[in-house]
PDB file of C-alpha atoms and ligand atoms in Angstrom:
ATOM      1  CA  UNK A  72      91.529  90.929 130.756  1.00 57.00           C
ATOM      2  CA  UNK A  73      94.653  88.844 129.907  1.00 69.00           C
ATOM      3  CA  UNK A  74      97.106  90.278 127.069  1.00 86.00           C
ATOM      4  CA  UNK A  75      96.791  88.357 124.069  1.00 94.00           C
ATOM      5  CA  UNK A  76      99.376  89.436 121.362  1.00 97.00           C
ATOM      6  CA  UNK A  77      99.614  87.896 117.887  1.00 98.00           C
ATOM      7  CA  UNK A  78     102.724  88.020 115.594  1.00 98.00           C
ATOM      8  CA  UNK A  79     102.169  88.556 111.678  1.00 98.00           C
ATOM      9  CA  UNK A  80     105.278  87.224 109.930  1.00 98.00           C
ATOM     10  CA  UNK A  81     105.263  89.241 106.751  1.00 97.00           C
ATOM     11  CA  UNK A  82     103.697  92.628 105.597  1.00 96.00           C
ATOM     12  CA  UNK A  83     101.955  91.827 101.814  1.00 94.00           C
ATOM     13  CA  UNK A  84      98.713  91.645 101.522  1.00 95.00           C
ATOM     14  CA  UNK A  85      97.741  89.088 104.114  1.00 96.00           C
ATOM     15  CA  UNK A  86      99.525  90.582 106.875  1.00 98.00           C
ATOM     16  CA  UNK A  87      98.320  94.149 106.046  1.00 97.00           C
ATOM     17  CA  UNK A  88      95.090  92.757 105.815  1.00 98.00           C
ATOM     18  CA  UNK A  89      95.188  90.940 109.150  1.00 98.00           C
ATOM     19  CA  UNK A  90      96.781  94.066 110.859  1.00 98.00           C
ATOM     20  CA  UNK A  91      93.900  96.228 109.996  1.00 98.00           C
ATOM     21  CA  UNK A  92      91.479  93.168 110.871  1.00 98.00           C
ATOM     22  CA  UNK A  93      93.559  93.558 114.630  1.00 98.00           C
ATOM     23  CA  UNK A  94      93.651  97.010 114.918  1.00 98.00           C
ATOM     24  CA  UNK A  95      89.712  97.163 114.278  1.00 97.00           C
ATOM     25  CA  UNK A  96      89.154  94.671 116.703  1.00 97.00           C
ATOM     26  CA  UNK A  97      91.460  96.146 119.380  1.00 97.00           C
ATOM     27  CA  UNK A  98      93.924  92.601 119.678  1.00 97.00           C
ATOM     28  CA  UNK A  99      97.262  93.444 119.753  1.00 98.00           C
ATOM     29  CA  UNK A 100      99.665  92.170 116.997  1.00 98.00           C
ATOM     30  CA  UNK A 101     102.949  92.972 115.336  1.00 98.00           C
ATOM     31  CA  UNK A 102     103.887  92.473 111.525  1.00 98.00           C
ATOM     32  CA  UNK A 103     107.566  91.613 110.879  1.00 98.00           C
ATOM     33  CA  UNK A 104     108.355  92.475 107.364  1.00 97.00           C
ATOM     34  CA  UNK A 105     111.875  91.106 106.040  1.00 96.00           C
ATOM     35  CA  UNK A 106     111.766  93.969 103.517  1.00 95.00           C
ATOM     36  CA  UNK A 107     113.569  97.414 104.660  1.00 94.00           C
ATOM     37  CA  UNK A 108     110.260  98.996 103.239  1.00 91.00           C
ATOM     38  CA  UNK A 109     106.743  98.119 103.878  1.00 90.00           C
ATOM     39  CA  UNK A 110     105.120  97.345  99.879  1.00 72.00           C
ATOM     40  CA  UNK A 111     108.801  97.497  97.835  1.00 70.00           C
ATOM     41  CA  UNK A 112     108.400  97.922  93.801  1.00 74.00           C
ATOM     42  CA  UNK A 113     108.136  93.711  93.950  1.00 72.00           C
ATOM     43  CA  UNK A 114     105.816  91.999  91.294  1.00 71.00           C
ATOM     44  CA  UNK A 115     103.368  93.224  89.400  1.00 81.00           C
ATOM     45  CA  UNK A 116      99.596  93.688  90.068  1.00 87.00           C
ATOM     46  CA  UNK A 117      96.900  92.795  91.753  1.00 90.00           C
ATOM     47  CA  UNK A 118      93.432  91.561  90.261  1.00 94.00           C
ATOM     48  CA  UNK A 119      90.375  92.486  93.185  1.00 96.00           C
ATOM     49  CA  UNK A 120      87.758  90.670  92.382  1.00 96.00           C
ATOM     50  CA  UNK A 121      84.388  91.248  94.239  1.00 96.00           C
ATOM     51  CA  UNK A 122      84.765  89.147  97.219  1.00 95.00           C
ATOM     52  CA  UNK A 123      87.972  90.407  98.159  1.00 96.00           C
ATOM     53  CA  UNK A 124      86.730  94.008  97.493  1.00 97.00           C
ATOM     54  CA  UNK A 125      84.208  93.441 100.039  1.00 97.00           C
ATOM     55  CA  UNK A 126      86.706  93.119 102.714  1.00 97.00           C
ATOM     56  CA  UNK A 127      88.521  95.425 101.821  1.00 98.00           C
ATOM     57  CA  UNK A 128      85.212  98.012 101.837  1.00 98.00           C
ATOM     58  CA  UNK A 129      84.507  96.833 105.325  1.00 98.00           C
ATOM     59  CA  UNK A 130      88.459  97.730 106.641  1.00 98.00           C
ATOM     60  CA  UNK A 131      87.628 101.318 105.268  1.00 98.00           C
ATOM     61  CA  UNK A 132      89.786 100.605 102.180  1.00 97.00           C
ATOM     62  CA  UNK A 133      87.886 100.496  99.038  1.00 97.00           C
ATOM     63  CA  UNK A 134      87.201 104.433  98.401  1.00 97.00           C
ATOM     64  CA  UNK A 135      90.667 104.740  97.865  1.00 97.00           C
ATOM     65  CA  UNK A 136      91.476 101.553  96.202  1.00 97.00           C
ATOM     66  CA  UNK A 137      89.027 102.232  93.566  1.00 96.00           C
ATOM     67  CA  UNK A 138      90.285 105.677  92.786  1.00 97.00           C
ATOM     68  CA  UNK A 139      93.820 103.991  92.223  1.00 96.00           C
ATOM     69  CA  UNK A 140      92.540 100.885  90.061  1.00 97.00           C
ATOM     70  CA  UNK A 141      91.005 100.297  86.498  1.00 96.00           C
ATOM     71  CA  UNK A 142      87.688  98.582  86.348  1.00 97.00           C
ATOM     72  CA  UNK A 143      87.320  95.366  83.878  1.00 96.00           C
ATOM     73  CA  UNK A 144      84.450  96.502  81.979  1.00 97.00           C
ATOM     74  CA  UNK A 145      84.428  93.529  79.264  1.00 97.00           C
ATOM     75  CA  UNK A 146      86.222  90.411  78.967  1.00 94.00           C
ATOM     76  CA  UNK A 147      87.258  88.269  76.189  1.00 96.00           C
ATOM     77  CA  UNK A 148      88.946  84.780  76.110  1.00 96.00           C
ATOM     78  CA  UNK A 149      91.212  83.125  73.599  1.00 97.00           C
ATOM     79  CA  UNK A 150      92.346  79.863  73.174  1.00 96.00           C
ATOM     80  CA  UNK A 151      96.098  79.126  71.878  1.00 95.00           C
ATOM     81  CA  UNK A 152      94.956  79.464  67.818  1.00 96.00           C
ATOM     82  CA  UNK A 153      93.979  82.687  69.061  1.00 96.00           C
ATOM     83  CA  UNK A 154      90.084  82.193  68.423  1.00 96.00           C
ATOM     84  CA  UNK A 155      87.870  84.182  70.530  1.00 96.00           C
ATOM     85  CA  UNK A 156      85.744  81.179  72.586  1.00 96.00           C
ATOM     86  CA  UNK A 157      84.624  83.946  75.168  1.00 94.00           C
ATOM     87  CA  UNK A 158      82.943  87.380  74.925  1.00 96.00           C
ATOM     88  CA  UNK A 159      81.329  88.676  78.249  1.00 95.00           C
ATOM     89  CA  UNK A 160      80.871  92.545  76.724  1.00 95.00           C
ATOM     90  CA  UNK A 161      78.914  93.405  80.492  1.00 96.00           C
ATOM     91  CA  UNK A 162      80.666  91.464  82.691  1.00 95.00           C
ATOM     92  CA  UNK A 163      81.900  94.471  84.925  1.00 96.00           C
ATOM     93  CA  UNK A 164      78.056  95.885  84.533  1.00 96.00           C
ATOM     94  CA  UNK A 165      76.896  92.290  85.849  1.00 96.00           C
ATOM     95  CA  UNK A 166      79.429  91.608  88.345  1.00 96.00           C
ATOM     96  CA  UNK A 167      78.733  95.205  90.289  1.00 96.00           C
ATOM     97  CA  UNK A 168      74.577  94.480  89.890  1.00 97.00           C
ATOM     98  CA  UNK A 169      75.945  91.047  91.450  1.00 96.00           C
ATOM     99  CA  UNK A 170      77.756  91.888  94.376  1.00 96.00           C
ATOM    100  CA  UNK A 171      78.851  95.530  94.183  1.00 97.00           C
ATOM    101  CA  UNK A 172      82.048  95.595  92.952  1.00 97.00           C
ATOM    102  CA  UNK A 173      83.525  95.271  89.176  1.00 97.00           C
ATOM    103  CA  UNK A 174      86.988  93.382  89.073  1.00 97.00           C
ATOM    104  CA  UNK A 175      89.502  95.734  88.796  1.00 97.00           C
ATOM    105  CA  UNK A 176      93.542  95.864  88.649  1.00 96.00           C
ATOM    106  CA  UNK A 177      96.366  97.827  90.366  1.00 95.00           C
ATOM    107  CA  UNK A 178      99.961  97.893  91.575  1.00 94.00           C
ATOM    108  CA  UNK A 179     101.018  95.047  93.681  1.00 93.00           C
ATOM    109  CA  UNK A 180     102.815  98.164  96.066  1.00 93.00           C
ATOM    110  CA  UNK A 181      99.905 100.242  95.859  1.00 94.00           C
ATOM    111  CA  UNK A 182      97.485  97.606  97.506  1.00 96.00           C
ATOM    112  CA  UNK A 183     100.008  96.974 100.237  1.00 96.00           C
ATOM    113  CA  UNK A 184     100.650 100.687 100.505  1.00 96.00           C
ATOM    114  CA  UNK A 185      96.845 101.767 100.841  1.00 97.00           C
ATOM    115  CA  UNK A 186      96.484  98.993 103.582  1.00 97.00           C
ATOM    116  CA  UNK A 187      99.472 100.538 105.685  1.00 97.00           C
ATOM    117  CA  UNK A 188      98.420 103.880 105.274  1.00 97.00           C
ATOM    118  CA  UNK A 189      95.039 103.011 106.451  1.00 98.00           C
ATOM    119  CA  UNK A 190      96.564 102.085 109.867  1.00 98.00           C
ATOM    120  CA  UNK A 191      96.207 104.472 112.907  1.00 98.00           C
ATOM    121  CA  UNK A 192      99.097 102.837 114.649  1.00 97.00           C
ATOM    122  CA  UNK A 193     102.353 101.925 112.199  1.00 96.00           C
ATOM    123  CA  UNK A 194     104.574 101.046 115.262  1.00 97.00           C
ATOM    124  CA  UNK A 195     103.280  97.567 115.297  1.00 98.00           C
ATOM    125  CA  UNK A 196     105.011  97.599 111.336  1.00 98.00           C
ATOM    126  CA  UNK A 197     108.501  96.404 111.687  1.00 97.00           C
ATOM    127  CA  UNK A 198     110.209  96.123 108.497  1.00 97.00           C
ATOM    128  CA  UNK A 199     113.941  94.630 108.115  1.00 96.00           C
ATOM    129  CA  UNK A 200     112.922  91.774 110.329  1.00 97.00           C
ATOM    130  CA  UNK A 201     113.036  88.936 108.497  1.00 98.00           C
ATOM    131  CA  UNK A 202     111.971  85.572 110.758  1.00 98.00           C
ATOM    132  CA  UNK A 203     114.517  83.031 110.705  1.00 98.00           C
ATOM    133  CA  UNK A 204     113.847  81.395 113.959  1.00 97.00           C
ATOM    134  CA  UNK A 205     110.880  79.921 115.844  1.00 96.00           C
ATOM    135  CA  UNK A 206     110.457  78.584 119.517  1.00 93.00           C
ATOM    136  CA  UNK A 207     107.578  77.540 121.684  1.00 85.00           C
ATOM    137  CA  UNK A 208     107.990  78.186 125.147  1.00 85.00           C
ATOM    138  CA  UNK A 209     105.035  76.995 127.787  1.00 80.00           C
ATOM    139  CA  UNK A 210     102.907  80.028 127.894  1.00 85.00           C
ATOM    140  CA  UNK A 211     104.906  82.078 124.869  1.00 92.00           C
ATOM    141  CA  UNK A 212     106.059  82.159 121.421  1.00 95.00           C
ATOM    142  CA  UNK A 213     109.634  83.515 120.346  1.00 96.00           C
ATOM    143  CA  UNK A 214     110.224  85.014 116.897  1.00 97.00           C
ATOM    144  CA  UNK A 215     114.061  85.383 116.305  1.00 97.00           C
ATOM    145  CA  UNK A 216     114.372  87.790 113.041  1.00 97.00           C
ATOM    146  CA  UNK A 217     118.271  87.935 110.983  1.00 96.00           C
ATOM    147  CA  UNK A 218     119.275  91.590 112.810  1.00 92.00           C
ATOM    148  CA  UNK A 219     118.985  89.445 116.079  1.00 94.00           C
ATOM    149  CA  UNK A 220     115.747  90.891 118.036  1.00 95.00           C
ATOM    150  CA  UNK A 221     113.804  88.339 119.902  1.00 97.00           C
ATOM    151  CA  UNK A 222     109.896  88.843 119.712  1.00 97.00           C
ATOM    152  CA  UNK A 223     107.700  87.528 121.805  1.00 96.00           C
ATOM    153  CA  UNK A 224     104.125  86.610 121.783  1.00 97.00           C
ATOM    154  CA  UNK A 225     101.010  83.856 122.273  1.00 96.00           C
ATOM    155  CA  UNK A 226     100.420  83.020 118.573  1.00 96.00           C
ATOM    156  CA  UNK A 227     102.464  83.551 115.284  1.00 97.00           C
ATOM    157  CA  UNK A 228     100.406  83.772 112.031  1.00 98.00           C
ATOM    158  CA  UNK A 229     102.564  82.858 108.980  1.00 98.00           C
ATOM    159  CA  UNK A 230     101.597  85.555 105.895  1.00 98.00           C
ATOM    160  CA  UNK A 231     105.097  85.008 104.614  1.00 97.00           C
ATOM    161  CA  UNK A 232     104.269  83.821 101.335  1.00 95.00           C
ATOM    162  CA  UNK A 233     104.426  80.243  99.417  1.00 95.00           C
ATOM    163  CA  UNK A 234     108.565  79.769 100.324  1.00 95.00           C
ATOM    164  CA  UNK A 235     107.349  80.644 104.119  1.00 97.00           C
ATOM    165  CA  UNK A 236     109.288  80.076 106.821  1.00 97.00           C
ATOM    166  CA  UNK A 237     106.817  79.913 109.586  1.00 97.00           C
ATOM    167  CA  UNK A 238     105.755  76.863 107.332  1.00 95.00           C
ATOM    168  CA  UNK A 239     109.326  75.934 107.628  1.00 95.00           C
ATOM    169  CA  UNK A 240     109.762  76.135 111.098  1.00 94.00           C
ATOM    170  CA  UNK A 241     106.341  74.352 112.061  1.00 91.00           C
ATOM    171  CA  UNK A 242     107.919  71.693 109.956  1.00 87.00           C
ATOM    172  CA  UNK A 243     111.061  71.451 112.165  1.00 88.00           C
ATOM    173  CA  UNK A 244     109.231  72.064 115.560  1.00 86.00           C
ATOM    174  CA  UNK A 245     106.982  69.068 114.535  1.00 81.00           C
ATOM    175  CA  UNK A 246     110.182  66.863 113.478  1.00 74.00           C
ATOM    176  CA  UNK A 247     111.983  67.963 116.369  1.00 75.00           C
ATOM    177  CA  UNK A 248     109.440  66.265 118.446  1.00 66.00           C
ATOM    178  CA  UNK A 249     106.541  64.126 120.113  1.00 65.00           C
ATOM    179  CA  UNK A 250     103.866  66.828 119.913  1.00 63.00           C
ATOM    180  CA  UNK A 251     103.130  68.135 123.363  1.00 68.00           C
ATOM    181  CA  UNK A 252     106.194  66.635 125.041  1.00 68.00           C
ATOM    182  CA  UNK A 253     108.221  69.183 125.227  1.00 67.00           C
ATOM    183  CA  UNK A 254     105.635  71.635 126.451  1.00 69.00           C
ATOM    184  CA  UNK A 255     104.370  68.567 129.385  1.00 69.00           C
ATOM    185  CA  UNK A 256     108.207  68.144 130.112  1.00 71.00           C
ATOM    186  CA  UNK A 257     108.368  72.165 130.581  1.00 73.00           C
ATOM    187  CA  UNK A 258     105.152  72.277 133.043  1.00 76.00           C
ATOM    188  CA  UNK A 259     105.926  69.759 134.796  1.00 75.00           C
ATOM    189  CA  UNK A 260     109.689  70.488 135.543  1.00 72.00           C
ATOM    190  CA  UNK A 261     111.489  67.760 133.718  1.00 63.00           C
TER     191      UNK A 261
HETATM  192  C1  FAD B 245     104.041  85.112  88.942  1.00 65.86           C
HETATM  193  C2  FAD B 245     102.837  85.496  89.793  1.00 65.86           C
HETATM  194  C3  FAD B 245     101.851  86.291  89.232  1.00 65.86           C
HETATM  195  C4  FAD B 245     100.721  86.645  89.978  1.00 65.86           C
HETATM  196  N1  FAD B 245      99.785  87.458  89.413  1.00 65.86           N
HETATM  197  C5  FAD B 245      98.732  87.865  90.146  1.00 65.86           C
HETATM  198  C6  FAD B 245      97.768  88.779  89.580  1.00 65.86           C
HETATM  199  O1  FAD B 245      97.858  89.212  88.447  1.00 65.86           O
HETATM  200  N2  FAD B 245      96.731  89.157  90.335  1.00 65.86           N
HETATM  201  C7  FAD B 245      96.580  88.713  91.615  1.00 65.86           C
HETATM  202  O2  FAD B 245      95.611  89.118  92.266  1.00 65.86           O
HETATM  203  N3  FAD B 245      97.476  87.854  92.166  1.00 65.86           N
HETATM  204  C8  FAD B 245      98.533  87.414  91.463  1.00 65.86           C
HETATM  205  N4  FAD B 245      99.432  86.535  92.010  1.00 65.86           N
HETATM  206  C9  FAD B 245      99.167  85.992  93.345  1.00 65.86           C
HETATM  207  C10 FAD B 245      99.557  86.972  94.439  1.00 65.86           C
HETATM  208  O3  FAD B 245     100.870  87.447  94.216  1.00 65.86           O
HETATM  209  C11 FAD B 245      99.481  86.236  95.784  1.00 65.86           C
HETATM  210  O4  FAD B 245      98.203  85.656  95.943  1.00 65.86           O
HETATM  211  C12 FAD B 245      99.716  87.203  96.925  1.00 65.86           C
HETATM  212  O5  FAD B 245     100.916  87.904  96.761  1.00 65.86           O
HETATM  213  C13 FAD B 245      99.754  86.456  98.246  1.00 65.86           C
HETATM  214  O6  FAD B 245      99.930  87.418  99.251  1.00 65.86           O
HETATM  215  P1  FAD B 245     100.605  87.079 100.637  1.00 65.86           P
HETATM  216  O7  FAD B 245     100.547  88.321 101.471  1.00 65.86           O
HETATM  217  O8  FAD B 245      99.968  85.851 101.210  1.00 65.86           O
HETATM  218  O9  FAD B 245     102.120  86.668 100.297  1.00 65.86           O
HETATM  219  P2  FAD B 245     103.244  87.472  99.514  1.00 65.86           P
HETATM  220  O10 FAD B 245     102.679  88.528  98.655  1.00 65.86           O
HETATM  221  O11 FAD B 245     104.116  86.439  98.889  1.00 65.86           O
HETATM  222  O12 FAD B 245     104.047  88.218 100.663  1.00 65.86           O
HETATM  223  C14 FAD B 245     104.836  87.575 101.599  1.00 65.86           C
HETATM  224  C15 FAD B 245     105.493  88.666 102.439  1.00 65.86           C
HETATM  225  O13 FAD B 245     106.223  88.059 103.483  1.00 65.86           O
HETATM  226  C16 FAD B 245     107.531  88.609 103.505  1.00 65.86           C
HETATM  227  N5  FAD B 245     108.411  87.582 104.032  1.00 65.86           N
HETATM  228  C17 FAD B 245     108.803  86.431 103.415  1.00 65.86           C
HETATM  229  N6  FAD B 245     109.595  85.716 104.228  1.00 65.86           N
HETATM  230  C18 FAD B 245     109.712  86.420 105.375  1.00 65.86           C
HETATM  231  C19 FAD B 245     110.404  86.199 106.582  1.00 65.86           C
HETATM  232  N7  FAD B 245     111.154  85.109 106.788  1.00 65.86           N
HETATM  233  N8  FAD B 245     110.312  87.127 107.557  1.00 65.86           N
HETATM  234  C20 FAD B 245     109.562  88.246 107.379  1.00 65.86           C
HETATM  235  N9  FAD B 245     108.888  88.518 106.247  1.00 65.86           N
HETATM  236  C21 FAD B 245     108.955  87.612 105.251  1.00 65.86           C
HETATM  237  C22 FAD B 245     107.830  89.004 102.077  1.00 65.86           C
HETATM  238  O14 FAD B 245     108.847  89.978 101.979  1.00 65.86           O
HETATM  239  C23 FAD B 245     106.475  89.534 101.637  1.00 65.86           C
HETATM  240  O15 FAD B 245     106.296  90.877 101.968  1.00 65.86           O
HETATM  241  C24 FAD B 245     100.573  86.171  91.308  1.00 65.86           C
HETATM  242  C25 FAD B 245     101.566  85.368  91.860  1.00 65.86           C
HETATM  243  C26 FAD B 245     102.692  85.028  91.121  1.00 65.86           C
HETATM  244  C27 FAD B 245     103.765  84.156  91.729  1.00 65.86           C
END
């Protein structure tokens, strides 16, 4: 069977999601992480609510994930007088009869961190790479990262976030020119 290799720009939550989606599946893959650490002491927390807790059952997650979090038992809702307009007293009862899982809350780091620890191969987990540079070739796609390594694969995924560059770049590739006519001019030797 033909290679296929995909490259992850960014290790957070989508990318350490999609790595252990890869790794399951046996397709090969690479995150790039611009971070020198793979889930740095960066924001806050994370809310999982049910649907996302399902996925995160099925990647062999959740056990461990719900030892580390707090479940929302009860909610309440205010509105700026500071009036209560919302009381749901069994809403973690009703959500788990539901669909399994209460909402509950972490650390932003310890999501990440529980993802990349549940990876049987961290090679693939490059950290101080941060993208700056993307180019389409005919049958390949080069990732330049800031220390200067060239990666190469057959698709990138952008999970770099709302400011992402692989957003960035698509943006310039597309500008840059006639879609397809660079890669027609390639195959066909002009
Ligand atoms: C103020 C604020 C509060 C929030 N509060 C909550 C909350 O309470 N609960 C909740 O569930 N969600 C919350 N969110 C939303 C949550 O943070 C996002 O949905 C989530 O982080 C998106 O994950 P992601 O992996 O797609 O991107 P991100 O978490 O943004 O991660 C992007 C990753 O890509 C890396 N990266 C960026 N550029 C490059 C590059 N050029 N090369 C290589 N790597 C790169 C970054 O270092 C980072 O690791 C909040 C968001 C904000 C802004």
């Amino acid at each position: 069977m033909a290679s296929f290799k995909v490259i992850v720009v960014g290790g957070s939550v989508t990318g350490m999601v999609l790595a252990n989606m890869f790794e399951q599946y046996g397709i090969d893959y690479i995150v790039l992480e611009k971070h020198h650490t793979i889930a740095p002491q960066l924001g806050a927390g994370f809310a999982l609510l049910p649907n996302g807790s399902r996925v995160l059952d099925q990647l062999g997650c959740y056990d461990v994930l719900k030892k580390l979090s707090a479940p929302v038992n009860s909610l309440c809702g205010y509105d700026q007088n500071g009036d209560l307009r919302e009381d749901r007293p069994e809403i973690g009862q009703w959500l788990e009869e539901l669909f399994g899982y209460k909402m509950r809350f972490l650390e932003r780091r310890q999501l990440i961190k529980v993802l990349f620890d549940n990876l049987s191969d961290k090679s693939k987990v490059y950290t101080s790479c941060g993208v700056i540079k993307i180019r389409y070739c005919s049958k390949m796609v080069k990732v330049e990262t800031d220390g200067g390594t060239i990666f190469e694969g057959d698709i990138v995924v952008g999970a770099d976030g709302v400011h992402s560059r692989v957003a960035q770049e698509m943006q310039r590739l597309a500008g840059e020119d006639i879609p397809g006519k660079k890669l027609f001019q390639q195959e066909n030797g002009k």
